[in-house]
Coordinates of C-alpha atoms and ligand atoms in Angstrom, one line a residue:
M585 CA 12.7 -10.4 0.9
E586 CA 14.8 -7.1 0.9
R587 CA 13.7 -4.7 3.7
T588 CA 11.3 -2.0 2.6
L589 CA 13.1 0.4 4.8
Y590 CA 15.5 0.7 7.7
W591 CA 17.0 3.2 10.0
Q592 CA 20.8 3.4 10.4
D593 CA 23.3 6.0 11.7
D594 CA 20.6 8.6 11.9
C595 CA 19.5 8.1 8.3
L596 CA 16.5 6.6 6.7
Y597 CA 17.1 4.1 4.0
L598 CA 14.2 3.3 1.6
L599 CA 14.2 0.5 -1.0
D600 CA 13.8 2.5 -4.2
Q601 CA 10.5 0.9 -5.5
R602 CA 10.6 3.0 -8.7
K603 CA 13.5 0.7 -9.8
L604 CA 12.0 -2.6 -8.9
P605 CA 12.1 -5.4 -9.9
H606 CA 15.2 -5.0 -12.0
T607 CA 17.4 -3.0 -9.7
I608 CA 17.8 -3.2 -5.9
E609 CA 18.9 0.1 -4.7
Y610 CA 18.4 2.1 -1.4
F611 CA 17.6 5.8 -1.3
K612 CA 19.1 7.6 1.6
C613 CA 17.3 10.3 3.4
T614 CA 19.4 12.5 5.6
D615 CA 16.8 15.2 6.3
Y616 CA 13.0 15.2 6.5
N617 CA 12.6 17.1 3.2
E618 CA 14.3 14.2 1.4
A619 CA 11.9 11.8 3.1
I620 CA 8.9 14.0 1.9
D621 CA 10.3 13.9 -1.6
A622 CA 10.7 10.2 -1.4
I623 CA 7.0 9.8 -0.4
K624 CA 5.9 12.2 -3.1
T625 CA 7.8 10.6 -5.9
M626 CA 6.9 7.1 -4.8
V627 CA 10.3 5.9 -3.9
V628 CA 8.3 4.4 -1.0
R629 CA 4.6 3.8 -1.4
G630 CA 1.7 1.8 0.1
A631 CA -0.3 3.2 3.1
P632 CA 1.6 1.5 6.1
A633 CA 5.0 2.1 4.4
I634 CA 4.2 5.8 3.9
G635 CA 3.1 5.9 7.6
V636 CA 6.3 4.4 8.9
S637 CA 8.4 6.6 6.6
A638 CA 6.6 9.7 7.8
A639 CA 7.3 8.7 11.4
Y640 CA 11.0 8.4 10.4
A641 CA 10.8 11.8 8.6
M642 CA 9.7 13.2 12.0
A643 CA 12.7 11.5 13.6
L644 CA 15.0 13.2 11.0
A645 CA 13.4 16.5 11.8
E646 CA 14.0 15.8 15.6
I647 CA 17.7 15.0 15.0
H648 CA 18.3 18.2 13.1
G649 CA 16.6 20.3 15.7
E650 CA 13.7 21.4 13.5
D651 CA 10.3 22.5 15.0
L652 CA 8.4 19.3 15.0
N653 CA 4.9 20.9 14.6
V654 CA 6.1 22.7 11.4
A655 CA 7.7 19.5 10.1
A656 CA 4.5 17.6 10.9
D657 CA 2.4 20.0 8.7
E658 CA 4.9 19.7 5.9
I659 CA 5.1 15.9 6.0
K660 CA 1.3 15.6 6.1
Q661 CA 1.2 17.4 2.6
A662 CA 3.2 14.6 1.0
R663 CA 0.2 12.6 -0.3
P664 CA -3.5 13.0 0.6
T665 CA -5.3 9.7 0.5
A666 CA -3.6 7.2 2.7
V667 CA -4.8 8.0 6.3
N668 CA -1.7 6.2 7.8
L669 CA 0.4 9.3 6.9
F670 CA -1.6 11.5 9.1
W671 CA -2.0 8.9 11.8
A672 CA 1.8 8.3 12.0
V673 CA 2.8 11.9 12.2
D674 CA 0.2 12.6 15.0
K675 CA 1.2 9.3 16.9
V676 CA 4.9 10.6 16.8
L677 CA 3.8 14.0 18.1
D678 CA 1.8 12.3 20.9
A679 CA 4.9 10.2 21.8
V680 CA 7.1 13.2 22.0
K681 CA 4.6 14.9 24.4
N682 CA 4.9 11.8 26.5
Q683 CA 8.7 12.0 26.9
K684 CA 9.6 9.6 24.1
T685 CA 11.9 10.6 21.3
A686 CA 10.6 10.6 17.7
V687 CA 13.2 8.1 16.8
Q688 CA 12.0 5.7 19.4
A689 CA 8.5 6.1 18.3
A690 CA 9.3 5.5 14.7
I691 CA 11.3 2.3 15.6
E692 CA 8.4 1.1 17.6
M693 CA 6.0 1.8 14.8
E694 CA 8.1 -0.1 12.3
K695 CA 8.3 -3.2 14.6
E696 CA 4.6 -3.1 15.4
D697 CA 3.6 -2.9 11.7
I698 CA 5.2 -6.3 11.0
E699 CA 3.5 -7.8 14.0
I700 CA 0.1 -6.4 13.1
N701 CA 0.5 -7.7 9.5
K702 CA 1.3 -11.2 10.8
K703 CA -1.9 -11.1 12.8
I704 CA -3.8 -9.9 9.7
G705 CA -2.3 -12.9 7.9
Q706 CA -3.5 -15.3 10.5
Y707 CA -7.1 -14.1 10.5
G708 CA -7.0 -13.8 6.7
N709 CA -5.7 -17.4 6.3
E710 CA -9.0 -18.6 8.0
V711 CA -11.1 -17.5 5.0
I712 CA -8.7 -19.0 2.4
S713 CA -9.5 -22.6 1.3
Q714 CA -7.2 -25.2 0.0
N715 CA -6.3 -24.7 -3.7
D716 CA -7.8 -21.2 -3.9
T717 CA -6.9 -18.9 -6.7
I718 CA -6.6 -15.3 -5.2
L719 CA -6.7 -12.3 -7.3
T720 CA -5.0 -9.0 -6.0
H721 CA -4.8 -5.6 -7.2
C722 CA -1.8 -3.1 -6.8
N723 CA 0.7 -4.1 -4.2
A724 CA -0.4 -4.4 -0.6
G725 CA 2.7 -6.6 0.2
A726 CA 5.8 -6.3 2.3
L727 CA 6.9 -3.5 0.0
A728 CA 3.9 -1.5 0.9
C729 CA 4.5 -2.0 4.7
A730 CA 7.5 -2.3 7.1
G731 CA 7.3 -6.0 6.1
Y732 CA 5.1 -9.0 5.5
G733 CA 2.2 -7.1 3.9
T734 CA -1.6 -6.9 4.4
A735 CA -3.3 -8.5 1.4
L736 CA 0.0 -10.3 0.4
G737 CA 0.3 -11.0 4.1
V738 CA -2.9 -13.1 4.0
I739 CA -1.5 -14.8 0.8
R740 CA 1.8 -15.4 2.6
A741 CA 0.1 -17.0 5.6
A742 CA -2.0 -19.3 3.4
H743 CA 1.1 -20.3 1.6
E744 CA 2.9 -21.0 4.9
A745 CA -0.1 -23.1 5.8
N746 CA 0.4 -25.2 2.8
K747 CA -2.9 -24.3 1.1
N748 CA -1.5 -24.7 -2.5
I749 CA -2.8 -21.3 -3.4
N750 CA -2.4 -19.6 -6.7
V751 CA -2.2 -15.8 -7.1
I752 CA -3.3 -13.6 -10.0
C753 CA -1.9 -10.0 -10.0
D754 CA -3.5 -7.2 -11.9
E755 CA -0.7 -5.2 -13.6
T756 CA -2.2 -2.0 -12.1
R757 CA -1.8 0.8 -14.6
P758 CA -0.2 3.3 -14.7
V759 CA 2.5 2.8 -12.0
L760 CA 2.4 -1.0 -12.5
Q761 CA 2.6 -2.0 -8.7
G762 CA 1.1 -5.3 -9.5
A763 CA 3.4 -6.3 -12.3
R764 CA 6.6 -4.8 -10.8
L765 CA 6.1 -5.3 -7.1
S766 CA 3.4 -7.9 -6.3
V767 CA 4.7 -10.4 -8.9
F768 CA 8.3 -9.8 -7.6
E769 CA 7.2 -10.6 -4.0
M770 CA 5.4 -13.7 -5.0
Q771 CA 8.3 -14.9 -7.1
Q772 CA 10.6 -14.3 -4.2
E773 CA 8.6 -16.6 -2.0
N774 CA 8.0 -19.2 -4.7
I775 CA 4.2 -18.6 -4.6
P776 CA 2.6 -19.6 -8.0
V777 CA 1.7 -16.2 -9.7
R778 CA 0.3 -15.1 -13.0
L779 CA 0.2 -11.5 -14.2
I780 CA -2.9 -10.2 -16.1
V781 CA -3.7 -6.8 -17.6
D782 CA -6.3 -4.9 -15.5
G783 CA -9.0 -5.3 -18.1
A784 CA -8.8 -9.2 -17.8
A785 CA -9.9 -9.3 -14.1
G786 CA -13.7 -9.4 -15.1
H787 CA -13.1 -12.1 -17.7
M788 CA -11.2 -14.3 -15.2
M789 CA -14.1 -14.0 -12.7
Q790 CA -16.8 -14.6 -15.4
K791 CA -14.9 -17.8 -16.4
G792 CA -14.9 -19.0 -12.7
L793 CA -11.0 -18.7 -12.4
V794 CA -10.9 -16.7 -9.3
D795 CA -12.0 -18.0 -5.8
K796 CA -11.3 -14.9 -3.8
V797 CA -10.3 -11.3 -4.2
V798 CA -8.0 -9.8 -1.5
I799 CA -6.8 -6.2 -1.8
G800 CA -5.3 -3.6 0.7
A801 CA -6.7 -0.1 1.6
D802 CA -5.5 3.4 1.8
R803 CA -8.4 4.5 4.0
V804 CA -11.4 2.7 5.5
A805 CA -14.2 5.2 6.3
K806 CA -18.0 5.4 6.5
G807 CA -19.4 4.2 3.2
G808 CA -16.4 2.2 1.9
V809 CA -12.7 1.9 1.2
A810 CA -10.3 4.0 -0.9
N811 CA -7.7 1.9 -2.7
K812 CA -5.7 2.0 -5.9
I813 CA -7.5 3.0 -8.9
G814 CA -9.1 -0.1 -10.6
S815 CA -10.2 -1.6 -7.3
L816 CA -13.8 -0.5 -7.8
M817 CA -14.0 -2.3 -11.2
V818 CA -12.6 -5.5 -9.7
A819 CA -15.2 -5.3 -6.7
L820 CA -18.1 -4.8 -9.2
A821 CA -17.0 -7.8 -11.2
A822 CA -16.6 -9.8 -8.0
K823 CA -20.1 -8.9 -6.8
R824 CA -21.6 -9.9 -10.2
Y825 CA -19.9 -13.3 -10.3
D826 CA -20.3 -14.0 -6.5
V827 CA -16.5 -14.0 -5.7
P828 CA -15.8 -13.0 -2.0
F829 CA -14.1 -9.7 -2.0
Y830 CA -11.9 -9.0 1.1
V831 CA -9.9 -5.9 2.1
A832 CA -6.9 -6.5 4.4
A833 CA -5.9 -3.5 6.4
P834 CA -4.6 -2.5 9.8
I835 CA -6.8 -0.5 12.3
S836 CA -4.4 2.5 11.5
T837 CA -6.1 2.6 8.1
F838 CA -9.5 3.3 9.6
D839 CA -10.7 6.8 9.7
Y840 CA -13.8 6.9 11.9
E841 CA -14.2 10.7 11.4
S842 CA -14.8 10.9 7.6
N843 CA -17.2 9.8 5.0
I844 CA -15.2 8.0 2.3
F845 CA -16.7 10.2 -0.4
D846 CA -15.2 13.3 1.3
V847 CA -11.7 11.9 1.2
T848 CA -9.3 13.6 -1.3
I849 CA -8.5 11.3 -4.1
E850 CA -4.9 12.1 -5.3
Q851 CA -4.6 13.2 -8.9
R852 CA -1.1 12.4 -10.1
N853 CA 1.1 13.5 -13.0
R854 CA -0.3 13.2 -16.5
D855 CA 2.9 11.6 -17.8
E856 CA 2.3 8.5 -15.7
V857 CA -0.5 7.8 -18.2
L858 CA 0.9 9.3 -21.4
K859 CA 4.3 7.5 -21.3
I860 CA 5.5 4.0 -20.9
N861 CA 9.3 3.7 -20.4
D862 CA 9.7 7.4 -21.0
K863 CA 8.1 7.1 -24.5
Y864 CA 4.8 8.8 -25.3
I865 CA 2.2 6.2 -26.3
T866 CA -0.1 8.9 -27.6
K867 CA 0.1 12.5 -28.7
E868 CA 1.8 14.6 -26.0
E869 CA -1.0 17.2 -25.9
T870 CA -3.7 14.5 -25.2
E871 CA -5.8 15.5 -22.1
V872 CA -5.5 13.1 -19.2
E873 CA -7.3 12.2 -16.1
N874 CA -5.1 10.3 -13.6
P875 CA -6.9 9.7 -10.3
A876 CA -4.6 7.4 -8.2
F877 CA -7.4 5.9 -6.1
D878 CA -11.1 5.0 -6.3
I879 CA -13.8 4.0 -3.7
V880 CA -15.1 0.5 -3.2
E881 CA -18.5 0.9 -1.6
S882 CA -19.2 -1.0 1.6
D883 CA -21.9 -3.3 0.1
L884 CA -19.3 -4.7 -2.3
I885 CA -17.0 -5.7 0.5
T886 CA -17.3 -9.2 2.1
G887 CA -15.2 -8.3 5.1
I888 CA -12.2 -6.3 6.3
I889 CA -9.4 -8.4 7.7
T890 CA -7.6 -6.6 10.5
E891 CA -5.3 -7.5 13.3
E892 CA -8.4 -7.7 15.6
G893 CA -10.2 -10.0 13.3
I894 CA -12.6 -9.7 10.4
K895 CA -14.8 -6.7 10.5
K896 CA -17.7 -5.4 8.5
A897 CA -17.0 -2.4 6.3
L898 CA -18.1 0.8 7.9
Ligands
MRU2352 O1 -0.1 4.8 -4.8 P1 0.4 3.6 -4.0 O2 1.2 2.6 -4.6 O3 0.9 4.2 -2.6 O4 -1.0 2.8 -3.6 C1 -1.0 1.7 -2.8 C2 -2.2 1.0 -2.6 O5 -3.3 1.4 -3.2 C3 -2.3 -0.1 -1.7 O6 -3.3 -1.1 -2.1 C4 -2.7 0.4 -0.3 O7 -1.9 1.5 0.1 C5 -2.5 -0.7 0.7 S1 -0.9 -1.1 1.1 C6 -0.9 -2.3 2.3

């Protein structure tokens, strides 16, 4: 698997996820404003990867002698829903107060993220049975993290344990993280994978063709989990057809302060919905709603797989 991101010669390199799976190209960030733009425009995306990139954005600010508190406020504006962004920036500020450099803190965070995901994979593997078909939504894989992945980390661990699993990826309109990124990751690992349109998830569950759902999270808070738009519909269908519904997320995605319904749901550009491959699929003037995330309520969630074991939703 290509690295999601790396730090070299005082620059941050991000695998440009807008171009996957057809083009492998790294986007170079030489200052923190470039890193902010990369997060906003989804060169890099996925809650833990946004967090680690934000930490490196702080590192870039430090190298260029910028005021770290000003940089922190600006970096936190990049995207509103994934709590890892705020957690990571605050963690770097704390590290700097404790005589570390921001660069050291970011490098440590990147390493720790991969270790955490492997632990999530081990705990998650315990709930996966031999020959399971697992449905996932969006991309909570190596590409959404420093490496290995959360939901796809569970799938990787089950595959490494020779469980003969099959994966179904929702395409995940409008940015197609499922079709472009999760399918790509599964193919790279030779894990059997099928792609479905988002609207087919309920049908597959009604037919008894899904044994478990495993998704990631942008934020876990009191009352439920925020994740990619469409997660709620998958969870409702899973409840109806008695399919266990797991969320895989590191503790850094937990927000113990907020109620999940108070969290800002990012509204993205209308063109994401109006266009496919740069071509309008409907009249340009059509009104659009484009919420990027929705809320899966706690009672729809079987368990949250973390690096500390499987927890109940808050
Ligand atoms: O808009 P994105 O692509 O950043 O949304 C990503 C998701 O919703 C993921 O499921 C979530 O961040 C978990 S990533 C381990």
